[in-house]
Tab-separated table of C-alpha atoms and ligand atoms in Angstrom:
chain	number	residue	atom	x	y	z
X	142	MET	CA	0.483	-9.924	36.728
X	143	PRO	CA	-1.425	-7.844	34.482
X	144	LEU	CA	-0.709	-9.275	31.034
X	145	VAL	CA	-1.195	-5.670	29.082
X	146	GLU	CA	-0.404	-2.709	31.269
X	147	LEU	CA	-1.205	0.580	30.040
X	148	ALA	CA	0.318	3.812	32.888
X	149	ALA	CA	-0.117	7.904	32.495
X	150	ILE	CA	0.021	7.576	28.116
X	151	TRP	CA	-0.360	10.829	26.360
X	152	LYS	CA	-1.275	11.227	22.796
X	153	SER	CA	-2.163	14.270	20.752
X	154	PHE	CA	-2.706	15.228	17.412
X	155	GLY	CA	-0.679	18.483	16.830
X	156	GLN	CA	-2.501	20.832	19.503
X	157	ASN	CA	-4.887	18.424	20.362
X	158	PRO	CA	-4.660	16.290	23.168
X	159	VAL	CA	-6.235	12.947	22.612
X	160	LEU	CA	-5.092	10.913	25.342
X	161	LYS	CA	-4.679	12.725	28.643
X	162	GLY	CA	-3.020	10.252	31.218
X	163	ILE	CA	-4.647	7.127	30.610
X	164	ASP	CA	-3.604	3.836	33.024
X	165	LEU	CA	-4.907	0.814	32.716
X	166	THR	CA	-4.596	-2.678	33.169
X	167	VAL	CA	-5.872	-5.528	31.719
X	168	GLU	CA	-5.270	-9.153	33.593
X	169	GLU	CA	-4.714	-11.915	30.831
X	170	GLY	CA	-8.118	-14.063	29.615
X	171	GLN	CA	-10.413	-11.007	30.896
X	172	VAL	CA	-12.774	-9.159	27.979
X	173	ILE	CA	-12.664	-5.101	28.980
X	174	ALA	CA	-15.452	-3.127	26.232
X	175	MET	CA	-14.216	0.390	25.900
X	176	ILE	CA	-16.801	2.803	25.302
X	177	GLY	CA	-17.631	6.442	24.860
X	178	ARG	CA	-18.290	8.906	22.333
X	179	SER	CA	-17.570	9.520	18.811
X	180	GLY	CA	-13.465	11.642	19.527
X	181	SER	CA	-13.087	10.131	22.902
X	182	GLY	CA	-10.334	8.840	21.678
X	183	LYS	CA	-11.146	4.754	21.689
X	184	SER	CA	-9.212	4.316	18.577
X	185	THR	CA	-6.504	6.037	19.481
X	186	LEU	CA	-5.956	4.557	22.569
X	187	LEU	CA	-6.236	0.742	21.087
X	188	ARG	CA	-3.946	2.069	18.615
X	189	SER	CA	-1.951	3.103	21.223
X	190	ILE	CA	-1.005	0.134	21.935
X	191	ASN	CA	-0.561	-2.216	19.595
X	192	GLY	CA	2.316	1.141	17.725
X	193	LEU	CA	0.428	1.932	15.401
X	194	GLU	CA	0.139	4.938	17.601
X	195	ARG	CA	3.161	6.138	18.602
X	196	ILE	CA	2.320	7.445	22.267
X	197	ASP	CA	3.896	11.524	23.387
X	198	ASP	CA	3.744	9.712	27.083
X	199	GLY	CA	3.568	7.241	29.518
X	200	THR	CA	4.275	3.789	29.766
X	201	ILE	CA	2.923	-0.062	27.801
X	202	LEU	CA	3.885	-2.943	29.725
X	203	ILE	CA	3.098	-6.423	27.909
X	204	ASP	CA	3.157	-9.041	30.345
X	205	GLY	CA	5.217	-7.106	32.551
X	206	GLU	CA	8.327	-5.737	29.371
X	207	LYS	CA	8.087	-2.376	28.319
X	208	ILE	CA	7.739	-1.053	25.169
X	209	GLY	CA	9.556	1.132	23.440
X	210	SER	CA	9.366	2.910	20.190
X	211	LYS	CA	12.096	1.240	18.086
X	212	ASP	CA	10.885	-1.208	15.154
X	213	ALA	CA	12.668	-4.376	16.941
X	214	ASP	CA	10.410	-2.985	20.383
X	215	LEU	CA	7.196	-2.470	18.286
X	216	ARG	CA	6.975	-5.897	16.252
X	217	THR	CA	7.325	-8.048	18.951
X	218	LEU	CA	4.764	-5.742	20.997
X	219	ARG	CA	3.114	-6.697	17.567
X	220	LEU	CA	4.012	-10.334	17.989
X	221	GLN	CA	2.058	-10.532	21.095
X	222	VAL	CA	-1.297	-8.585	20.055
X	223	GLY	CA	-3.766	-8.439	17.587
X	224	MET	CA	-5.650	-6.457	16.057
X	225	VAL	CA	-9.144	-6.634	13.806
X	226	PHE	CA	-10.198	-3.368	12.344
X	227	GLN	CA	-14.323	-1.366	11.301
X	228	GLN	CA	-12.949	-1.754	7.935
X	229	PHE	CA	-11.907	-5.286	8.349
X	230	ASN	CA	-8.771	-4.830	5.941
X	231	LEU	CA	-8.424	-8.126	4.077
X	232	PHE	CA	-5.794	-8.065	1.499
X	233	PRO	CA	-7.716	-8.321	-1.698
X	234	HIS	CA	-4.916	-9.703	-3.945
X	235	LEU	CA	-4.437	-13.129	-1.948
X	236	SER	CA	-7.953	-15.540	-1.155
X	237	ALA	CA	-8.811	-15.656	1.751
X	238	ARG	CA	-5.890	-18.913	3.319
X	239	GLU	CA	-3.353	-16.708	1.740
X	240	ASN	CA	-4.398	-14.132	4.051
X	241	VAL	CA	-4.411	-16.254	7.157
X	242	MET	CA	-1.100	-18.069	5.780
X	243	LEU	CA	0.779	-14.544	4.642
X	244	ALA	CA	1.826	-13.805	8.353
X	245	PRO	CA	2.529	-16.949	9.756
X	246	MET	CA	4.986	-17.578	6.800
X	247	VAL	CA	7.190	-14.715	6.472
X	248	VAL	CA	7.128	-13.430	10.243
X	249	LYS	CA	7.050	-16.409	11.855
X	250	LYS	CA	8.673	-18.016	8.737
X	251	ALA	CA	6.040	-21.702	8.953
X	252	SER	CA	6.144	-23.628	6.017
X	253	ARG	CA	3.812	-23.140	3.786
X	254	LYS	CA	1.856	-26.993	4.511
X	255	ALA	CA	2.189	-26.091	8.152
X	256	ALA	CA	0.555	-22.611	7.164
X	257	GLY	CA	-1.246	-23.921	5.580
X	258	ALA	CA	-2.303	-26.174	8.113
X	259	LEU	CA	-3.056	-23.721	10.344
X	260	ALA	CA	-5.042	-21.629	8.061
X	261	ASP	CA	-7.410	-24.001	7.975
X	262	ALA	CA	-7.858	-24.589	11.588
X	263	MET	CA	-8.481	-20.502	11.743
X	264	LEU	CA	-10.800	-20.597	9.242
X	265	ALA	CA	-12.816	-23.904	10.838
X	266	LYS	CA	-13.169	-21.425	13.373
X	267	VAL	CA	-14.814	-19.078	12.436
X	268	GLY	CA	-17.131	-21.509	10.546
X	269	LEU	CA	-15.635	-20.304	7.177
X	270	SER	CA	-13.840	-23.832	5.940
X	271	ASP	CA	-16.250	-23.281	2.586
X	272	ARG	CA	-14.647	-20.157	2.066
X	273	ALA	CA	-11.060	-21.211	2.130
X	274	GLY	CA	-10.681	-20.221	-1.475
X	275	HIS	CA	-12.489	-17.044	-1.631
X	276	TYR	CA	-11.419	-13.774	-2.804
X	277	PRO	CA	-11.975	-10.477	-0.286
X	278	ASP	CA	-14.392	-9.901	-2.817
X	279	GLN	CA	-16.594	-12.214	-2.678
X	280	LEU	CA	-17.105	-12.874	0.360
X	281	SER	CA	-20.581	-10.587	2.539
X	282	GLY	CA	-18.312	-7.998	4.967
X	283	GLY	CA	-19.369	-11.003	7.747
X	284	GLN	CA	-17.402	-13.410	6.294
X	285	GLN	CA	-14.279	-10.451	5.943
X	286	GLN	CA	-14.800	-9.689	8.847
X	287	ARG	CA	-14.560	-13.624	10.224
X	288	VAL	CA	-11.343	-14.078	8.083
X	289	ALA	CA	-9.981	-10.851	9.662
X	290	ILE	CA	-10.356	-12.981	12.611
X	291	ALA	CA	-8.908	-16.481	11.452
X	292	ARG	CA	-6.332	-13.613	10.200
X	293	SER	CA	-5.268	-11.930	13.480
X	294	LEU	CA	-5.395	-15.477	16.098
X	295	ALA	CA	-3.494	-17.536	13.597
X	296	MET	CA	-0.210	-15.417	14.700
X	297	GLU	CA	-0.833	-16.843	18.144
X	298	PRO	CA	-1.599	-13.876	20.151
X	299	ARG	CA	-2.171	-13.298	23.723
X	300	VAL	CA	-4.700	-10.160	23.263
X	301	LEU	CA	-6.770	-9.311	20.654
X	302	LEU	CA	-7.297	-5.542	20.364
X	303	CYS	CA	-11.051	-5.317	17.956
X	304	ASP	CA	-11.608	-1.739	17.517
X	305	GLU	CA	-15.774	-1.859	16.675
X	306	VAL	CA	-15.811	-4.823	14.166
X	307	THR	CA	-19.229	-4.327	13.233
X	308	SER	CA	-20.049	-1.184	12.776
X	309	ALA	CA	-19.305	-1.234	8.937
X	310	LEU	CA	-21.398	-4.743	8.799
X	311	ASP	CA	-25.370	-4.735	7.440
X	312	PRO	CA	-27.337	-4.877	10.937
X	313	GLU	CA	-27.975	-8.998	9.261
X	314	LEU	CA	-24.641	-9.667	9.572
X	315	VAL	CA	-23.375	-8.353	13.249
X	316	ASN	CA	-24.621	-11.547	14.941
X	317	GLU	CA	-22.634	-14.164	13.164
X	318	VAL	CA	-19.060	-11.871	13.638
X	319	LEU	CA	-20.689	-11.424	17.345
X	320	ALA	CA	-20.659	-15.052	17.765
X	321	VAL	CA	-17.070	-15.200	17.293
X	322	VAL	CA	-16.080	-12.899	19.475
X	323	ARG	CA	-18.006	-14.339	22.375
X	324	GLN	CA	-16.446	-18.167	21.375
X	325	LEU	CA	-13.156	-16.369	21.408
X	326	ALA	CA	-14.051	-14.647	25.061
X	327	LYS	CA	-15.830	-17.906	26.695
X	328	GLU	CA	-12.560	-19.888	25.437
X	329	GLY	CA	-10.090	-17.656	27.268
X	330	MET	CA	-8.524	-14.879	24.916
X	331	THR	CA	-8.179	-11.531	26.155
X	332	LEU	CA	-10.115	-9.043	24.574
X	333	ILE	CA	-10.620	-5.419	24.710
X	334	MET	CA	-12.952	-4.373	22.039
X	335	VAL	CA	-14.155	-1.092	21.298
X	336	THR	CA	-17.884	-1.422	20.389
X	337	HIS	CA	-21.589	0.228	20.380
X	338	GLU	CA	-22.966	-3.221	20.799
X	339	MET	CA	-24.487	-2.575	24.597
X	340	ARG	CA	-25.955	-5.049	25.420
X	341	PHE	CA	-22.880	-7.239	23.868
X	342	ALA	CA	-20.816	-5.676	26.401
X	343	ARG	CA	-22.991	-6.331	28.617
X	344	GLU	CA	-23.220	-9.733	28.317
X	345	VAL	CA	-19.490	-10.673	28.266
X	346	CYS	CA	-17.559	-8.280	29.167
X	347	ASP	CA	-15.483	-8.257	33.068
X	348	LYS	CA	-14.732	-4.605	32.615
X	349	LEU	CA	-16.698	-2.027	30.578
X	350	VAL	CA	-14.481	1.160	30.145
X	351	PHE	CA	-15.483	4.714	30.112
X	352	MET	CA	-13.739	6.773	28.394
X	353	HIS	CA	-14.487	10.563	27.931
X	354	GLN	CA	-12.417	13.707	26.033
X	355	GLY	CA	-9.147	11.704	26.514
X	356	ARG	CA	-9.917	9.911	29.904
X	357	ILE	CA	-10.772	7.104	31.594
X	358	HIS	CA	-13.943	8.655	33.375
X	359	GLU	CA	-15.333	5.400	34.341
X	360	GLU	CA	-14.357	1.919	34.478
X	361	GLY	CA	-15.658	-0.634	36.452
X	362	SER	CA	-18.223	-3.846	36.010
X	363	PRO	CA	-20.578	-3.418	33.283
X	364	ALA	CA	-23.922	-4.392	36.692
X	365	GLU	CA	-22.153	-1.729	38.220
X	366	LEU	CA	-21.489	0.444	35.700
X	367	PHE	CA	-24.592	-0.099	33.317
X	368	SER	CA	-27.292	0.260	36.438
X	369	ALA	CA	-25.266	2.490	38.683
X	370	PRO	CA	-23.366	5.323	37.023
X	371	LYS	CA	-21.566	7.381	38.936
X	372	THR	CA	-20.649	9.959	36.971
X	373	PRO	CA	-24.082	12.231	34.246
X	374	GLU	CA	-21.448	11.242	31.925
X	375	LEU	CA	-21.796	8.302	31.871
X	376	ALA	CA	-25.838	7.931	32.604
X	377	GLN	CA	-26.156	10.780	29.958
X	378	PHE	CA	-24.132	8.225	27.623
X	379	ILE	CA	-26.371	4.771	28.375
X	380	GLY	CA	-29.170	7.187	28.400
X	381	LEU	CA	-28.511	8.145	24.611
X	382	VAL	CA	-26.966	4.620	23.146
X	383	GLU	CA	-29.994	2.868	24.688
X	384	ALA	CA	-32.292	5.569	23.174
X	385	ALA	CA	-30.619	5.684	20.998
X	386	GLY	CA	-30.917	1.530	20.633
B	247	MET	CA	21.200	11.099	-59.386
B	248	PHE	CA	20.634	7.923	-58.122
B	249	ASP	CA	17.880	6.367	-58.622
B	250	ILE	CA	15.982	4.985	-55.102
B	251	SER	CA	13.281	2.484	-55.049
B	252	LEU	CA	10.807	2.872	-52.689
B	253	TRP	CA	11.182	-1.346	-51.896
B	254	ASP	CA	15.255	0.712	-51.209
B	255	ILE	CA	13.863	3.403	-48.617
B	256	VAL	CA	11.596	0.891	-46.804
B	257	ARG	CA	14.828	-1.836	-46.327
B	258	ASN	CA	16.680	1.225	-45.382
B	259	LEU	CA	14.297	2.186	-42.986
B	260	LEU	CA	13.406	-0.757	-41.087
B	261	LEU	CA	17.193	-1.174	-40.658
B	262	ALA	CA	17.278	1.925	-38.547
B	263	ALA	CA	13.882	0.971	-36.646
B	264	ARG	CA	15.489	-2.016	-35.600
B	265	TRP	CA	18.158	1.000	-33.791
B	266	THR	CA	14.596	2.677	-32.427
B	267	VAL	CA	13.415	-0.395	-30.866
B	268	LEU	CA	16.554	-1.431	-29.451
B	269	LEU	CA	16.433	1.730	-28.444
B	270	SER	CA	13.810	1.882	-26.606
B	271	LEU	CA	14.444	-1.149	-24.529
B	272	VAL	CA	17.397	-0.309	-23.306
B	273	ALA	CA	15.448	2.947	-22.062
B	274	PHE	CA	13.220	1.206	-21.258
B	275	ILE	CA	14.893	-1.942	-18.775
B	276	CYS	CA	17.333	0.320	-17.536
B	277	GLY	CA	15.115	3.280	-16.771
B	278	GLY	CA	12.755	0.301	-15.089
B	279	ILE	CA	15.206	-0.631	-12.508
B	280	ALA	CA	16.453	3.258	-11.955
B	281	GLY	CA	12.907	3.720	-11.775
B	282	LEU	CA	12.416	1.376	-9.255
B	283	ALA	CA	14.916	2.839	-6.772
B	284	VAL	CA	13.671	6.119	-7.468
B	285	LEU	CA	11.140	4.226	-6.525
B	286	PHE	CA	12.158	3.085	-3.055
B	287	ALA	CA	13.764	6.693	-2.893
B	288	ARG	CA	10.182	8.035	-2.663
B	289	VAL	CA	8.489	6.779	-0.493
B	290	SER	CA	10.969	5.577	1.902
B	291	ALA	CA	11.052	6.170	5.799
B	292	PHE	CA	13.324	9.217	5.109
B	293	PRO	CA	12.591	12.801	4.387
B	294	TRP	CA	15.478	14.461	2.933
B	295	LEU	CA	15.194	11.201	0.887
B	296	ARG	CA	12.200	12.069	-0.434
B	297	ARG	CA	12.924	15.101	-0.729
B	298	ALA	CA	16.363	14.590	-2.854
B	299	MET	CA	14.077	12.391	-5.237
B	300	GLY	CA	11.762	14.916	-5.670
B	301	TRP	CA	13.988	17.297	-7.264
B	302	TYR	CA	15.560	14.541	-9.251
B	303	ILE	CA	12.458	13.817	-10.392
B	304	GLU	CA	11.352	17.658	-11.308
B	305	LEU	CA	13.840	18.267	-12.889
B	306	PHE	CA	13.599	15.331	-15.625
B	307	GLN	CA	9.244	16.560	-16.068
B	308	GLY	CA	10.681	20.059	-15.826
B	309	THR	CA	12.853	20.404	-19.226
B	310	PRO	CA	12.629	18.735	-22.582
B	311	LEU	CA	14.122	15.865	-23.769
B	312	LEU	CA	16.519	17.412	-26.411
B	313	MET	CA	17.579	19.559	-23.314
B	314	GLN	CA	19.057	16.551	-21.564
B	315	LEU	CA	20.261	14.928	-24.528
B	316	PHE	CA	21.867	18.364	-25.501
B	317	LEU	CA	23.377	17.714	-21.075
B	318	CYS	CA	24.292	15.104	-21.918
B	319	PHE	CA	26.004	14.931	-24.722
B	320	PHE	CA	27.558	18.187	-25.190
B	321	GLY	CA	27.692	18.899	-21.111
B	322	LEU	CA	29.431	16.002	-20.146
B	323	SER	CA	32.718	17.099	-22.888
B	324	LEU	CA	32.907	18.780	-21.129
B	325	VAL	CA	33.894	18.107	-17.865
B	326	GLY	CA	35.398	15.526	-20.248
B	327	ILE	CA	33.027	12.628	-20.480
B	328	GLU	CA	32.600	12.035	-24.205
B	329	LEU	CA	29.861	9.905	-25.200
B	330	SER	CA	28.839	8.091	-28.720
B	331	PRO	CA	26.139	9.539	-30.535
B	332	TRP	CA	24.597	5.993	-28.451
B	333	GLU	CA	25.956	6.159	-25.269
B	334	ALA	CA	24.487	9.828	-24.782
B	335	ALA	CA	20.817	8.199	-26.167
B	336	ALA	CA	20.793	5.206	-24.002
B	337	LEU	CA	22.138	7.804	-21.052
B	338	SER	CA	19.348	10.791	-21.315
B	339	LEU	CA	16.396	7.897	-22.681
B	340	THR	CA	17.057	5.527	-19.188
B	341	LEU	CA	17.212	8.635	-16.943
B	342	PHE	CA	14.112	10.444	-18.351
B	343	ALA	CA	13.002	7.522	-18.512
B	344	SER	CA	13.790	6.293	-14.438
B	345	ALA	CA	12.270	9.544	-13.327
B	346	PHE	CA	8.728	8.635	-15.026
B	347	LEU	CA	8.367	5.612	-14.398
B	348	GLY	CA	9.519	6.660	-10.621
B	349	GLU	CA	6.760	8.828	-10.387
B	350	ILE	CA	4.067	6.889	-12.141
B	351	TRP	CA	4.951	4.000	-9.632
B	352	ARG	CA	4.820	6.091	-6.576
B	353	GLY	CA	1.400	7.162	-7.071
B	354	CYS	CA	0.370	3.653	-7.525
B	355	VAL	CA	1.898	2.248	-4.026
B	356	GLU	CA	0.966	5.901	-2.464
B	357	ALA	CA	-3.103	4.752	-3.768
B	358	VAL	CA	-2.809	0.721	-1.600
B	359	PRO	CA	-4.995	2.527	0.815
B	360	LYS	CA	-3.337	3.290	4.340
B	361	GLY	CA	-5.910	-0.027	5.802
B	362	GLN	CA	-2.965	-2.246	3.936
B	363	TRP	CA	-0.217	-1.470	5.818
B	364	GLU	CA	-1.681	-0.613	9.448
B	365	ALA	CA	-3.398	-4.519	9.207
B	366	SER	CA	0.268	-5.880	7.963
B	367	SER	CA	2.117	-3.912	10.586
B	368	ALA	CA	-0.598	-5.305	13.251
B	369	LEU	CA	-0.104	-9.106	12.336
B	370	ALA	CA	4.456	-8.075	12.719
B	371	MET	CA	5.455	-7.842	9.191
B	372	GLY	CA	7.821	-5.356	8.107
B	373	TYR	CA	8.472	-2.588	6.246
B	374	PHE	CA	10.111	-4.802	3.566
B	375	GLN	CA	7.687	-7.800	3.738
B	376	GLN	CA	4.763	-5.087	3.695
B	377	MET	CA	5.863	-4.052	0.130
B	378	ARG	CA	7.087	-6.966	-0.724
B	379	TYR	CA	3.639	-9.278	0.451
B	380	VAL	CA	0.787	-5.934	0.374
B	381	VAL	CA	1.661	-3.704	-0.908
B	382	LEU	CA	3.538	-3.842	-4.667
B	383	PRO	CA	0.958	-6.371	-5.282
B	384	GLN	CA	-2.055	-4.395	-5.750
B	385	ALA	CA	0.219	-1.077	-6.020
B	386	MET	CA	1.410	-3.889	-10.110
B	387	ARG	CA	-1.776	-4.372	-11.096
B	388	LEU	CA	-2.491	-0.515	-11.401
B	389	ALA	CA	0.865	0.413	-12.557
B	390	VAL	CA	0.683	-1.573	-15.296
B	391	ALA	CA	-1.544	0.498	-17.879
B	392	PRO	CA	-0.106	3.433	-17.234
B	393	THR	CA	3.308	1.635	-17.468
B	394	VAL	CA	2.891	0.557	-21.214
B	395	GLY	CA	1.142	3.966	-21.683
B	396	PHE	CA	4.507	5.499	-20.628
B	397	SER	CA	6.195	3.208	-23.463
B	398	VAL	CA	4.982	4.257	-26.213
B	399	GLN	CA	5.609	7.941	-24.818
B	400	LEU	CA	9.141	6.850	-24.849
B	401	ILE	CA	9.043	4.642	-28.018
B	402	LYS	CA	8.072	8.196	-29.959
B	403	GLY	CA	10.793	10.627	-27.432
B	404	THR	CA	14.095	8.184	-29.234
B	405	ALA	CA	12.705	10.831	-32.418
B	406	VAL	CA	15.161	13.030	-30.200
B	407	THR	CA	18.494	11.552	-30.598
B	408	SER	CA	18.217	12.230	-34.137
B	409	ILE	CA	19.206	15.385	-32.820
B	410	ILE	CA	22.827	14.184	-31.882
B	411	GLY	CA	23.750	12.117	-34.399
B	412	PHE	CA	22.444	9.102	-33.565
B	413	ILE	CA	21.017	6.878	-36.455
B	414	GLU	CA	17.443	5.455	-35.592
B	415	LEU	CA	14.420	5.770	-37.773
B	416	THR	CA	14.022	9.561	-37.749
B	417	LYS	CA	17.695	10.745	-38.699
B	418	ALA	CA	17.180	7.602	-41.910
B	419	GLY	CA	14.192	9.207	-42.756
B	420	THR	CA	15.850	12.789	-43.008
B	421	MET	CA	19.118	10.865	-44.528
B	422	ILE	CA	16.789	9.756	-47.657
B	423	THR	CA	15.120	11.932	-47.749
B	424	ASN	CA	18.428	14.394	-47.949
B	425	ALA	CA	19.494	11.553	-51.223
B	426	THR	CA	16.075	11.141	-53.362
B	427	PHE	CA	14.006	14.714	-52.414
B	428	ARG	CA	11.289	12.729	-51.327
B	429	PRO	CA	10.005	14.042	-47.964
B	430	PHE	CA	6.721	13.234	-48.077
B	431	THR	CA	6.841	9.219	-49.200
B	432	VAL	CA	9.913	9.095	-46.721
B	433	TYR	CA	8.194	10.709	-43.657
B	434	GLY	CA	5.546	9.064	-44.402
B	435	LEU	CA	6.515	6.347	-44.826
B	436	VAL	CA	8.826	6.687	-41.033
B	437	ALA	CA	5.547	8.321	-39.564
B	438	VAL	CA	3.944	4.306	-40.064
B	439	PHE	CA	7.311	2.303	-38.363
B	440	TYR	CA	6.389	4.084	-35.111
B	441	PHE	CA	2.195	3.861	-35.905
B	442	CYS	CA	3.448	0.054	-36.261
B	443	LEU	CA	5.329	0.213	-32.989
B	444	CYS	CA	3.133	2.421	-30.211
B	445	TYR	CA	-0.007	1.574	-31.474
B	446	PRO	CA	-0.187	-2.683	-30.675
B	447	LEU	CA	0.645	-0.663	-27.043
B	448	SER	CA	-1.399	1.479	-27.071
B	449	LEU	CA	-4.311	-0.823	-27.403
B	450	LEU	CA	-2.808	-2.766	-25.093
B	451	ALA	CA	-2.464	-0.274	-23.061
B	452	ARG	CA	-6.322	0.339	-22.426
B	453	ARG	CA	-7.245	-3.032	-22.722
B	454	LEU	CA	-5.225	-3.606	-19.484
B	455	GLU	CA	-7.048	-1.209	-18.326
B	456	ARG	CA	-9.696	-1.800	-18.876
B	457	LYS	CA	-9.487	-5.634	-17.743
B	458	LEU	CA	-7.459	-4.711	-14.459
B	459	HIS	CA	-10.406	-2.432	-13.350
B	460	ALA	CA	-12.584	-4.826	-13.545
B	461	ALA	CA	-10.858	-7.421	-12.034
B	462	ARG	CA	-9.982	-7.200	-8.151
Z	793	LIG	N1	-4.622	10.793	12.610
Z	793	LIG	C1	-5.054	11.813	13.283
Z	793	LIG	N2	-4.821	12.910	12.665
Z	793	LIG	C2	-5.428	14.065	13.694
Z	793	LIG	N3	-6.564	14.227	14.500
Z	793	LIG	C3	-6.506	12.656	14.838
Z	793	LIG	C4	-6.123	11.424	14.177
Z	793	LIG	N4	-7.025	10.199	14.389
Z	793	LIG	C5	-8.082	10.784	15.211
Z	793	LIG	N5	-7.599	11.535	15.186
Z	793	LIG	C6	-8.526	13.255	16.365
Z	793	LIG	O1	-8.619	12.463	18.419
Z	793	LIG	C7	-9.474	12.185	18.698
Z	793	LIG	C8	-10.109	11.120	18.935
Z	793	LIG	O2	-10.326	10.231	18.048
Z	793	LIG	P1	-10.615	8.678	17.815
Z	793	LIG	O3	-10.525	8.210	16.705
Z	793	LIG	O4	-9.762	7.628	19.113
Z	793	LIG	O5	-12.039	8.136	18.518
Z	793	LIG	P2	-12.405	7.546	18.710
Z	793	LIG	O6	-13.480	7.808	19.840
Z	793	LIG	O7	-12.391	6.149	18.582
Z	793	LIG	O8	-14.373	7.678	17.909
Z	793	LIG	P3	-14.964	7.038	17.190
Z	793	LIG	O9	-16.146	6.673	18.442
Z	793	LIG	O10	-16.166	7.635	16.446
Z	793	LIG	O11	-14.380	5.705	16.405
Z	793	LIG	C9	-10.936	12.628	17.002
Z	793	LIG	O12	-10.761	14.166	17.954
Z	793	LIG	C10	-9.759	12.539	15.903
Z	793	LIG	O13	-10.312	13.981	15.355
Z	794	LIG	MG1	-12.895	4.736	16.831
């Protein structure tokens, strides 16, 4: 059974249809990269998967269970699906360690001690044990993003959604974050990531999804798609990106 | 004519100033508690509640405090609720403060970036958990300076309650003037008293503003 199954997802913002019937299945342990032009609906799709956007039509199954739109359903969903944002969105009034501890304590009612131990383990995983007591504004962008990843991991999600997690970073900080993501992929974490890092996508992901005008225009293994794109849109997109990179 | 010394004037004003302070405190504390309710209604998920509270705020921000006081004092007595000047003063200032504080605090809550709500949602936190642990701590930082600033407005606002015969600083000043015929001295002293109450708070508000803006 696939871990995530999306069927016929539709979503409009006012009169503007942004997702036009998306079907996608993600197996446990798979790493999916979503690419596509700006405005093609990648973020909206990702945000629909954890209920940050309410879909107009279609079904979302996580581990075979259908997710409704009631608040309780959304919270069950979000216990399974973590998300890391382009802008990090760390809590500025909490230290790195407290950022990671908060949700386990508040949502899962973990004791302070257990949450602290968990936070230390997660910060060690992203290589930031020595920054535990620092506040977000005392950390570089790359470090903030790694704390954000640790914060998501502390909730032990089955799937992690990553929306352009390196796009807000200075070029020299991109690799430290990608290294963490690569390590997660290696450990078998199920990942759905929107990315403009084509080389990284090609190396790490099992399946590449090309979005175009609110639809999945093409999907398949990265080797296939990069070497022999079937549609002119993908060919053009790859050409554009490689010309730019 | 009695011979009233300067000291007598000061002493009587000082006694009356206690009521100004007490009224300000009561209005600030009760208004603050009611203001929290206004805040939560204004940021609630129910459009009708937000709209109703919007009207409540418009009502108190869009009419003079004096009219609100008259309505509490004379208006309520028309419908059979007799309030003493003290009760009417405390009630109208509490309502007044709740509308202004609620609106100030709403602005602070809404100034917390949307990404904070999204990140905490994505961590499966519920609305009240998000408010309690993520949004309010950040909003509170923003709120300190304007809240202290408003308390200065409130203290000065208590002067209007002299109209309905509540004996606080201003009313005492009027009474002493009538007895001494020394308006310049008396009102000068009244002004000094208000200044002594308000200036430290203004100063505090300004310092907090600078400090909290510099900090995280
Ligand atoms: N909250 C919103 N309200 C209205 N329109 C929106 C909203 N969010 C996104 N859109 C519109 O939906 C479309 C798809 O946006 P989306 O953010 O999903 O694109 P994207 O593929 O992630 O693009 P990018 O690469 O620039 O991040 C765009 O036309 C955008 O203007
Ligand atoms: Mg996007």
